[in-house]
XYZ file of C-alpha atoms in Angstrom:
695
model
C 128.219 76.697 111.082
C 128.849 76.676 114.814
C 130.741 79.950 114.657
C 129.032 83.250 115.303
C 127.248 85.000 112.470
C 130.338 86.884 111.414
C 130.456 88.230 107.879
C 131.457 85.512 105.447
C 132.130 86.071 101.781
C 130.101 84.343 99.108
C 133.077 82.077 98.477
C 133.362 81.221 102.194
C 129.784 79.954 102.230
C 130.307 78.101 98.958
C 133.240 76.274 100.537
C 130.970 75.206 103.400
C 128.469 73.872 100.848
C 131.185 71.900 99.074
C 132.486 70.396 102.324
C 129.220 69.659 104.132
C 126.638 69.386 101.339
C 128.492 67.491 98.605
C 125.428 65.586 97.254
C 123.461 68.823 96.747
C 126.427 70.566 95.098
C 126.759 67.571 92.803
C 123.062 67.681 91.902
C 123.391 71.365 91.041
C 126.448 70.731 88.888
C 124.712 67.934 86.980
C 121.597 70.041 86.299
C 121.355 72.068 83.111
C 118.643 74.372 84.441
C 117.018 75.488 87.670
C 113.983 73.363 86.834
C 116.127 70.238 86.444
C 117.903 71.055 89.714
C 114.587 71.213 91.559
C 113.421 67.913 90.009
C 116.660 66.141 90.924
C 116.639 67.589 94.447
C 113.033 66.483 94.860
C 113.925 62.903 93.853
C 117.005 62.933 96.099
C 114.822 63.788 99.119
C 112.310 61.062 98.276
C 114.966 58.411 97.649
C 117.034 59.078 100.790
C 115.658 57.030 103.665
C 113.453 59.089 106.004
C 114.598 62.427 104.621
C 111.374 63.512 102.889
C 109.317 62.742 105.993
C 111.527 64.712 108.382
C 110.605 68.301 109.331
C 113.690 69.526 107.456
C 112.806 67.467 104.372
C 109.217 68.689 104.364
C 110.516 72.244 104.598
C 112.782 71.809 101.532
C 109.952 70.159 99.601
C 107.784 73.167 100.439
C 110.492 75.557 99.207
C 110.746 73.555 95.975
C 106.979 73.745 95.516
C 106.869 77.516 95.933
C 109.909 78.232 93.770
C 108.958 80.125 90.612
C 105.539 81.029 91.987
C 104.277 84.614 92.035
C 102.455 85.533 95.206
C 100.567 88.594 96.454
C 102.295 90.010 99.514
C 99.429 91.252 101.685
C 101.066 93.947 103.807
C 102.410 95.953 100.847
C 99.956 94.793 98.181
C 102.848 93.904 95.879
C 103.206 90.824 93.681
C 106.573 89.119 94.100
C 108.195 86.009 92.645
C 109.773 83.419 94.932
C 113.093 82.076 93.631
C 114.652 80.281 96.614
C 115.929 77.194 94.767
C 116.532 78.990 91.484
C 118.812 81.415 93.310
C 120.609 78.500 94.962
C 121.242 76.770 91.605
C 122.560 80.020 90.110
C 124.868 80.415 93.092
C 126.199 76.849 93.179
C 126.861 76.816 89.430
C 128.626 80.181 89.387
C 125.877 81.967 87.463
C 125.700 84.842 89.940
C 128.711 86.740 91.138
C 129.823 88.118 94.475
C 127.053 90.162 96.066
C 124.131 88.939 93.990
C 122.843 87.043 97.015
C 122.957 88.498 100.514
C 124.610 87.020 103.571
C 121.116 86.578 104.969
C 120.052 84.377 102.075
C 123.250 82.295 102.062
C 123.171 81.664 105.808
C 119.490 80.728 105.783
C 119.479 78.336 102.818
C 122.671 76.679 104.064
C 121.127 76.107 107.491
C 117.912 74.718 105.988
C 119.866 72.168 103.941
C 122.137 71.262 106.861
C 119.043 70.403 108.875
C 118.573 67.395 106.576
C 121.541 65.753 108.296
C 120.647 66.230 111.961
C 117.671 65.562 114.190
C 117.312 69.093 115.510
C 118.565 70.876 118.588
C 117.864 69.749 122.108
C 115.397 71.967 123.948
C 116.887 74.045 126.787
C 116.253 72.762 130.300
C 114.119 74.561 132.873
C 117.328 75.436 134.696
C 118.727 77.078 131.566
C 115.543 79.086 131.041
C 115.600 80.220 134.671
C 119.235 81.243 134.219
C 118.288 83.348 131.191
C 115.447 84.929 133.171
C 117.868 85.805 135.957
C 119.808 88.108 133.635
C 117.051 90.701 133.557
C 116.438 93.043 136.499
C 113.026 94.185 137.635
C 112.040 97.732 138.404
C 111.389 96.515 141.952
C 115.028 95.487 142.539
C 116.689 97.750 145.088
C 119.712 98.394 142.852
C 117.406 99.669 140.097
C 115.287 101.703 142.510
C 118.418 103.401 143.831
C 119.396 104.571 140.342
C 115.870 105.804 139.686
C 115.772 107.810 142.881
C 118.829 109.661 141.579
C 117.150 110.042 138.174
C 114.077 111.531 139.813
C 116.192 114.052 141.749
C 117.867 115.173 138.521
C 114.584 115.395 136.598
C 112.900 117.378 139.375
C 115.796 119.833 139.190
C 115.206 120.148 135.442
C 111.475 120.678 136.010
C 112.109 123.445 138.566
C 114.145 125.320 135.976
C 111.531 124.722 133.303
C 108.695 126.064 135.464
C 110.755 129.104 136.457
C 111.287 130.004 132.797
C 107.999 129.131 131.138
C 105.094 129.004 133.591
C 103.176 132.136 134.546
C 100.831 132.585 137.493
C 97.918 131.765 135.182
C 99.239 128.221 134.944
C 98.135 125.466 137.288
C 101.812 124.837 138.078
C 103.844 127.924 139.008
C 106.033 129.281 141.813
C 105.102 132.300 143.871
C 107.508 135.194 143.597
C 110.316 134.994 146.121
C 109.858 131.255 146.809
C 113.058 129.621 148.077
C 114.791 127.033 145.892
C 114.241 124.292 148.475
C 110.532 125.098 148.574
C 110.349 124.972 144.774
C 111.932 121.548 144.832
C 109.469 120.313 147.478
C 106.549 121.723 145.481
C 107.579 119.832 142.326
C 108.213 116.699 144.380
C 104.610 116.859 145.594
C 103.275 117.602 142.097
C 105.118 114.533 140.804
C 102.240 112.295 141.949
C 99.613 114.357 140.101
C 99.005 112.741 136.708
C 97.941 116.084 135.249
C 101.345 117.494 136.207
C 103.065 114.599 134.471
C 101.087 115.267 131.287
C 101.662 119.017 131.463
C 105.417 118.544 131.951
C 105.936 115.753 129.424
C 109.011 116.206 127.237
C 107.880 117.257 123.771
C 111.287 117.703 122.133
C 114.596 115.880 121.984
C 116.201 118.851 123.753
C 113.938 118.288 126.770
C 114.512 114.528 126.728
C 118.265 115.065 126.618
C 118.128 117.478 129.555
C 116.065 115.000 131.576
C 118.616 112.273 130.822
C 121.544 114.396 131.922
C 122.690 115.285 128.373
C 123.664 111.678 127.671
C 122.063 111.173 124.249
C 124.369 110.686 121.278
C 124.700 113.260 118.515
C 123.260 110.695 116.094
C 120.102 110.262 118.202
C 119.662 114.027 118.474
C 120.070 114.408 114.703
C 117.416 111.728 114.063
C 114.997 113.514 116.391
C 115.602 116.871 114.780
C 114.577 115.308 111.471
C 111.590 113.687 113.206
C 110.431 117.129 114.381
C 110.699 118.509 110.850
C 108.589 115.620 109.522
C 105.919 116.119 112.173
C 106.468 113.035 114.333
C 105.163 113.931 117.804
C 107.400 113.542 120.854
C 105.777 112.900 124.228
C 107.427 111.276 127.265
C 106.323 111.867 130.857
C 108.927 112.803 133.487
C 107.981 109.637 135.381
C 108.760 107.387 132.428
C 111.998 109.267 131.685
C 113.081 108.469 135.238
C 112.965 104.751 134.364
C 115.709 105.071 131.759
C 119.334 104.552 132.767
C 121.394 107.581 131.805
C 124.499 105.517 132.589
C 124.717 102.287 130.578
C 126.547 100.609 133.452
C 123.518 100.931 135.754
C 121.266 98.400 134.005
C 120.277 97.291 130.498
C 117.290 99.464 129.578
C 117.251 98.701 125.824
C 113.726 97.234 125.946
C 112.194 100.447 127.297
C 114.615 102.819 125.559
C 113.573 101.354 122.186
C 110.022 102.436 123.005
C 110.759 106.137 123.409
C 113.729 106.638 121.077
C 112.916 106.661 117.377
C 114.894 104.784 114.737
C 116.294 106.190 111.528
C 113.908 103.956 109.551
C 110.835 105.312 111.360
C 111.819 108.900 110.638
C 112.654 108.168 106.996
C 109.321 106.406 106.433
C 107.017 108.768 108.345
C 104.678 110.390 105.862
C 104.488 107.257 103.718
C 103.447 104.792 106.436
C 100.614 102.529 105.307
C 97.936 100.962 107.461
C 98.999 97.408 108.283
C 95.511 96.525 109.519
C 93.714 96.734 106.182
C 90.402 96.273 107.985
C 90.952 99.626 109.735
C 90.573 101.432 106.410
C 86.881 102.352 106.304
C 84.956 103.902 103.413
C 81.311 104.900 103.967
C 78.921 102.282 102.631
C 81.681 99.810 101.747
C 82.749 96.721 103.692
C 86.207 96.751 105.234
C 88.854 94.121 104.400
C 87.216 91.659 106.825
C 83.799 92.175 105.229
C 82.170 94.302 107.935
C 80.054 97.395 107.297
C 80.944 100.111 109.795
C 79.693 103.603 110.673
C 81.399 106.570 109.082
C 84.548 107.954 110.636
C 87.211 106.188 112.652
C 85.441 105.246 115.874
C 84.758 101.539 115.332
C 87.266 98.981 114.062
C 86.305 95.360 113.485
C 87.673 92.090 112.154
C 85.888 89.371 114.184
C 82.163 88.568 114.633
C 82.263 88.656 118.452
C 84.144 91.877 119.146
C 84.642 95.409 117.891
C 87.068 98.116 118.967
C 85.637 101.452 120.058
C 87.783 104.625 119.880
C 86.035 107.663 121.395
C 86.375 111.261 120.228
C 88.047 112.364 123.436
C 91.449 112.570 125.066
C 91.365 108.802 124.582
C 92.798 109.593 121.134
C 96.042 110.504 122.902
C 98.412 108.341 124.926
C 100.660 108.658 127.946
C 103.564 108.470 125.504
C 104.180 107.614 121.870
C 105.617 104.104 121.484
C 108.126 103.951 118.624
C 106.657 100.699 117.268
C 103.008 101.717 117.775
C 100.630 99.727 115.564
C 98.640 102.931 115.073
C 101.552 105.083 113.912
C 99.577 105.402 110.670
C 96.906 107.262 112.673
C 99.482 109.552 114.296
C 100.774 110.272 110.795
C 97.261 111.265 109.676
C 96.825 113.204 112.983
C 93.702 111.249 113.959
C 95.682 110.399 117.103
C 97.723 113.203 118.657
C 98.774 115.002 121.841
C 96.764 118.229 121.403
C 94.816 117.725 124.619
C 92.720 120.894 124.440
C 91.447 119.960 120.982
C 90.650 116.415 122.104
C 88.195 117.385 124.817
C 84.764 116.166 123.671
C 82.239 118.793 122.609
C 78.465 118.789 122.990
C 77.881 116.859 119.783
C 79.979 113.942 121.051
C 77.255 112.653 123.364
C 74.835 112.434 120.428
C 77.442 110.663 118.322
C 78.244 108.309 121.199
C 74.629 107.172 121.428
C 74.504 106.630 117.669
C 77.692 104.585 117.715
C 76.365 102.425 120.551
C 73.427 101.538 118.303
C 75.885 99.696 116.069
C 76.772 97.357 118.951
C 73.148 97.121 120.087
C 71.853 96.147 116.649
C 74.603 93.675 115.780
C 73.651 90.026 116.015
C 77.070 88.641 116.998
C 79.032 91.207 119.060
C 79.387 90.231 122.720
C 82.668 92.027 123.497
C 83.551 95.730 123.336
C 87.168 96.901 123.592
C 87.448 100.613 124.389
C 90.882 101.835 123.411
C 92.523 104.564 121.317
C 95.055 105.966 121.805
C 94.453 105.002 125.408
C 91.080 104.458 127.093
C 92.229 105.873 130.432
C 93.489 109.112 128.862
C 89.844 110.164 128.716
C 88.895 112.379 131.655
C 86.889 110.698 134.393
C 83.676 112.485 133.433
C 84.094 111.408 129.797
C 84.954 107.844 130.726
C 81.933 107.630 133.010
C 79.688 108.838 130.168
C 81.184 106.261 127.790
C 80.672 103.425 130.255
C 77.121 104.609 130.981
C 76.434 104.477 127.231
C 77.908 100.958 127.086
C 75.735 99.898 130.014
C 72.604 101.299 128.384
C 73.505 99.556 125.120
C 73.963 96.219 126.921
C 70.669 96.700 128.734
C 68.789 97.567 125.526
C 70.315 94.620 123.703
C 69.171 92.301 126.446
C 65.669 93.791 126.513
C 65.274 93.464 122.737
C 66.026 89.742 123.011
C 62.903 89.219 125.091
C 60.946 90.144 121.949
C 62.877 87.812 119.659
C 61.899 84.209 119.026
C 64.128 81.288 119.973
C 66.963 80.855 117.519
C 66.683 84.532 116.464
C 68.173 86.126 119.573
C 71.241 88.376 119.310
C 74.446 87.806 121.266
C 74.396 89.859 124.457
C 77.391 91.789 125.828
C 79.487 89.458 127.982
C 82.847 91.229 128.076
C 83.989 94.845 128.451
C 87.655 95.776 128.081
C 89.647 98.981 128.481
C 92.941 99.143 126.582
C 95.577 101.242 128.344
C 99.312 101.638 128.901
C 98.879 104.195 131.672
C 99.775 101.788 134.521
C 103.184 101.860 132.789
C 103.462 105.414 131.459
C 101.400 107.209 134.088
C 100.480 105.007 137.094
C 99.351 108.062 139.101
C 96.353 108.249 136.734
C 94.762 105.379 138.683
C 93.089 107.662 141.232
C 90.163 107.256 143.606
C 87.548 108.665 141.243
C 88.622 106.326 138.445
C 88.423 103.346 140.794
C 84.906 104.383 141.808
C 83.878 104.582 138.125
C 85.258 101.092 137.445
C 83.634 99.554 140.521
C 80.253 101.200 139.898
C 80.191 100.119 136.276
C 81.107 96.530 137.119
C 78.361 96.281 139.714
C 75.732 97.680 137.343
C 76.907 95.735 134.282
C 76.874 92.400 136.101
C 73.116 92.872 136.561
C 72.831 93.094 132.760
C 74.654 89.804 132.195
C 78.191 91.122 131.610
C 80.579 88.627 133.206
C 84.097 89.670 132.208
C 85.804 92.985 132.969
C 89.381 93.363 131.743
C 91.909 96.167 131.883
C 94.181 95.288 128.983
C 97.553 96.882 129.605
C 100.998 96.804 128.031
C 104.120 96.155 130.078
C 107.074 95.645 127.740
C 109.835 94.881 130.236
C 110.219 93.796 133.873
C 111.954 97.170 134.329
C 108.546 98.834 133.905
C 107.176 97.098 137.000
C 107.885 99.768 139.634
C 106.495 100.486 143.120
C 104.176 103.046 141.484
C 102.905 100.695 138.761
C 102.562 97.860 141.265
C 100.297 100.049 143.398
C 98.288 101.057 140.319
C 97.744 97.375 139.494
C 96.709 96.583 143.063
C 94.178 99.405 143.049
C 92.645 98.354 139.726
C 92.365 94.760 140.926
C 90.605 95.933 144.096
C 87.618 96.918 141.902
C 87.233 93.338 140.649
C 88.536 94.067 137.142
C 91.114 91.578 135.858
C 94.362 93.043 134.511
C 95.825 91.342 131.452
C 98.972 92.215 129.530
C 100.148 92.205 125.952
C 103.580 93.136 124.684
C 105.295 93.763 121.368
C 108.072 91.240 120.799
C 110.710 93.659 119.536
C 114.443 92.947 119.284
C 115.321 94.045 122.821
C 112.341 92.202 124.357
C 113.138 89.073 122.326
C 116.443 88.378 124.037
C 116.667 85.027 125.780
C 114.637 84.972 128.986
C 113.459 88.589 128.852
C 109.779 87.940 128.078
C 109.775 84.912 130.384
C 111.015 87.128 133.233
C 108.307 89.684 132.423
C 105.635 86.984 132.683
C 106.993 85.917 136.064
C 107.103 89.438 137.498
C 103.610 90.289 136.237
C 102.165 87.027 137.579
C 103.594 87.828 141.011
C 101.368 90.899 141.075
C 98.251 89.300 139.678
C 98.569 90.254 135.997
C 97.721 87.521 133.484
C 99.479 87.678 130.125
C 97.311 87.820 127.015
C 99.276 88.313 123.769
C 102.904 88.444 122.672
C 102.779 90.266 119.327
C 105.330 90.095 116.553
C 106.265 93.571 115.305
C 104.571 94.552 112.056
C 107.108 94.178 109.274
C 106.966 97.535 107.474
C 110.206 99.443 106.908
C 109.507 101.930 109.704
C 109.867 99.061 112.192
C 112.954 97.508 110.624
C 115.194 98.368 113.586
C 112.910 96.715 116.164
C 111.539 93.776 114.150
C 112.253 90.276 115.480
C 111.503 87.431 112.995
C 108.485 85.229 113.622
C 110.855 82.265 113.876
C 112.220 83.797 117.077
C 108.676 84.205 118.437
C 107.991 80.509 117.804
C 111.360 79.612 119.321
C 110.529 81.651 122.422
C 107.154 79.950 122.671
C 108.547 76.427 122.312
C 111.691 76.836 124.406
C 111.099 79.544 127.036
C 107.364 80.007 127.458
C 107.074 76.196 127.442
C 108.308 76.026 131.054
C 105.064 77.701 132.135
C 102.636 75.564 130.148
C 100.134 73.370 131.966
C 97.632 70.666 130.987
C 94.017 71.464 130.128
C 92.968 69.716 133.351
C 95.208 71.968 135.469
C 94.029 74.965 133.475
C 90.413 74.178 134.351
C 91.388 73.776 138.009
C 93.185 77.124 138.034
C 90.359 78.899 136.250
C 87.794 77.698 138.771
C 89.866 78.646 141.820
C 91.000 81.958 140.351
C 87.484 83.147 139.592
C 86.134 82.125 142.991
C 89.030 83.641 144.942
C 88.726 87.032 146.629
C 92.515 87.326 146.439
C 93.321 86.535 142.822
C 96.927 87.737 142.923
C 97.675 85.395 145.804
C 95.851 82.552 144.028
C 98.001 83.038 140.929
C 101.228 82.994 142.961
C 100.104 79.960 144.951
C 99.226 78.016 141.814
C 102.648 78.634 140.243
C 104.442 77.613 143.445
C 102.400 74.435 143.911
C 103.011 73.335 140.331
C 106.699 74.217 140.242
C 106.448 76.678 137.348
C 108.013 80.160 137.266
C 104.953 81.675 135.568
C 101.666 80.683 133.969
C 101.948 80.629 130.153
C 98.557 82.158 129.364
C 99.558 84.390 126.439
C 99.597 83.494 122.761
C 102.506 84.417 120.488
C 100.901 85.826 117.334
C 101.215 88.213 114.410
C 98.341 90.555 113.582
C 97.677 89.703 109.946
C 96.236 92.330 107.596
C 92.537 91.739 107.175
C 92.171 88.386 108.940
C 93.374 88.873 112.501
C 95.848 87.207 114.808
C 97.659 84.000 113.911
C 100.947 82.147 114.198
C 99.949 79.360 111.792
C 102.482 79.639 108.996
C 105.058 77.823 106.907
C 108.165 79.071 105.165
C 107.340 79.705 101.517
C 110.557 81.313 100.375
C 113.853 82.989 101.153
C 114.382 86.115 99.097
C 117.789 87.118 97.664
C 118.091 89.758 100.403
C 117.583 87.035 103.038
C 114.104 88.048 104.151
C 111.630 85.219 104.550
C 108.233 84.936 102.875
C 105.727 83.184 105.144
C 102.410 81.669 104.103
C 99.911 82.267 106.919
C 96.604 80.608 107.613
C 94.055 82.292 109.857
C 93.526 81.221 113.456
C 91.161 78.272 113.197
C 90.630 78.129 116.964
C 88.190 81.062 116.873
C 85.302 82.449 114.842
C 85.973 84.723 111.898
C 83.943 86.788 109.493
C 82.319 84.534 106.869
C 84.353 86.467 104.304
C 87.571 84.936 105.657
C 86.517 81.443 104.624
C 86.605 82.608 100.999
C 90.004 84.298 101.210
C 93.206 82.675 100.058
C 96.038 82.231 102.530
C 98.027 85.320 103.414
C 101.662 85.848 102.381
C 103.838 88.136 104.490
C 107.403 89.125 103.648
C 109.407 89.834 106.784
C 111.525 92.971 106.728
C 114.718 91.498 108.157
C 116.659 88.282 107.634
C 117.298 85.912 110.536
C 121.025 86.483 109.982
C 120.668 90.263 110.339
C 118.580 89.786 113.480
C 121.285 87.606 115.043
C 123.912 90.217 114.214
C 121.754 92.768 116.031
C 121.641 90.527 119.088
C 125.418 90.138 119.018
C 125.806 93.920 118.866
C 123.684 94.046 122.043
C 126.062 91.627 123.784
C 124.135 88.396 123.195
C 125.791 85.083 122.289
C 124.148 84.033 119.013
C 125.023 80.374 119.732
C 122.284 80.454 122.377
C 119.811 81.115 119.550
C 121.162 78.422 117.184
C 117.872 76.524 117.002
C 116.103 79.560 115.510
C 116.834 78.239 111.991
C 114.705 75.164 112.709
C 111.487 77.154 113.271
C 110.219 77.421 109.717
C 106.579 76.801 110.585
C 104.243 77.587 113.431
C 100.840 76.748 114.849
C 98.514 79.154 116.634
C 98.141 78.187 120.273
C 94.705 77.554 121.699
C 93.182 80.328 123.774
C 93.649 80.052 127.515
C 90.366 79.384 129.265
C 90.301 82.817 130.887
C 89.993 84.396 127.431
C 87.143 82.267 126.178
C 83.760 83.970 126.094
C 81.116 82.929 128.647
C 78.346 80.951 127.020
C 75.133 82.753 126.152
C 72.090 81.348 127.960
C 70.336 80.734 124.629
C 71.126 79.834 121.053
C 72.375 82.911 119.201
C 71.029 83.458 115.703
C 73.237 82.239 112.896
C 72.298 85.323 110.909
C 74.930 88.033 110.512
C 74.224 91.754 110.468
C 76.524 94.570 109.309
C 78.271 92.356 106.756
């Protein structure tokens, strides 16, 4: 089917089967049952020269093997039966009528069978990938900056009116009586660069967002938001970030960032019934989580791996600079553990006692060498709070090291080697990166290095090259001046998954010293249906677009050595790409966060459901250490929430040519990429005990 994914009737697809897949139609017609059809199809594959050993043949054999099997779908906890080939036999023999099988199913199974008769698509050339990348503007392009200057003028005008109406003299931000309009404008223009002003003036309703965007939102969007307000979904967008959106669609394609601040119908409908995708984040006192770890009470420490645990403080770090529509912690916003009530999030006196107690968990754990402080957002914490947290981390690392001097060889605990801060504020609120924060980061790094900590990462989240602005570029430069390395991870949603978009983001970030870390598939629950891109597209992007930035292990070692020794790491990264003729350095891994067992892209297609959604059988990432519990778990089954066909129709509605994505049907399995050397832990100077604690 070379034509676009237009809507075909069941009979249209059946005609294509009869024309192009005559042997399989004949096998179906000669079979008296679905079981006989599978047996005959199995023999046909084995008896046709080379077919069973081809990737397409192996895929069909796998689908035959899973047909009729009941599996436990991990994300929902439901048991479902896979009937891929049974459904096909019913269809080809006229046992199911029009509409019993979706367009998604018919397109997918037809494509899988057609693969038996070709050798696969040719990979796009570097020139083609560069052409795709060239479609997407950066926030540093002058044409984009010009539009945003106009946006800022309009938003400042809106803010002047808002302050006039709602802010009294008791407020930090108010106008003196009798102040001229021009002076009011200049005052707000100066306040613009104060991050506290941005937080205080953030839009908290669709009415405010619409005003900031020049009343350009559709009635449908406004109606969805009004329902969102009634259901309790928070709204929070800073004036700065609103200025990045294009109020006129002709200015530039802002779908990738717009989909982050505008909620979908599915999200609103599901809010209130959202379940935790990360099963290991569900903690009951005294009971191990889904990954087998025992954790302190409350919701401060999350853990799935032996080496690392996430730390979420009871502070303004439980808020964000904005609520991302596809946030992996939407479950926590639903339960109000994360929120935008800043006054209530300021830590009280008891927090310091709790902080010390929580640090004891890290100190007394035999395997943890990495702490990721996040939220919410780590940099939403006030400077005083963040300094206290980092001081507690430093003391914990020091104590852990001191205790090892009293332990015998072979019994020593892993010492802290890596500290990370998870934040999206360089994107949402770059003015937060102020002098005092930089001093805190630099002081901590200097002190922590004396205690054996060797890696300091700010883990941020740019979603689109449009988010790289003069302000965010300066924020990145300032962070890097402290010696901390900035890494990036993005969510591979529909808008970001368009050809060349993520590749362009990698290139732009690399130019300013940011090294990419993860490209995450969207979690597949119904609330994310509108933004979900199938895992097959993630593998396709990895193999066809990201591939132009891949280097050998030898070159990787060379880069790593030079990068770490360089005083000017941004320049070293640019130089390396230029010398090796690559547009960017492919350092990130395309993965899905699996419930209970962590990140992986090792999967195979287990089934195609009647509605066209795929069931994937995942294995855990065997390139890294896991909880011992994982070795005793069966493989994980995940049912995607959208068919490949529906995804392609979405792309077409966005103006994409689906023929450019034709090879997506061929990606029915994946393999987790190895970790780039920069993300491997430094070796401990001794043998760490093989004994596990807290499990």
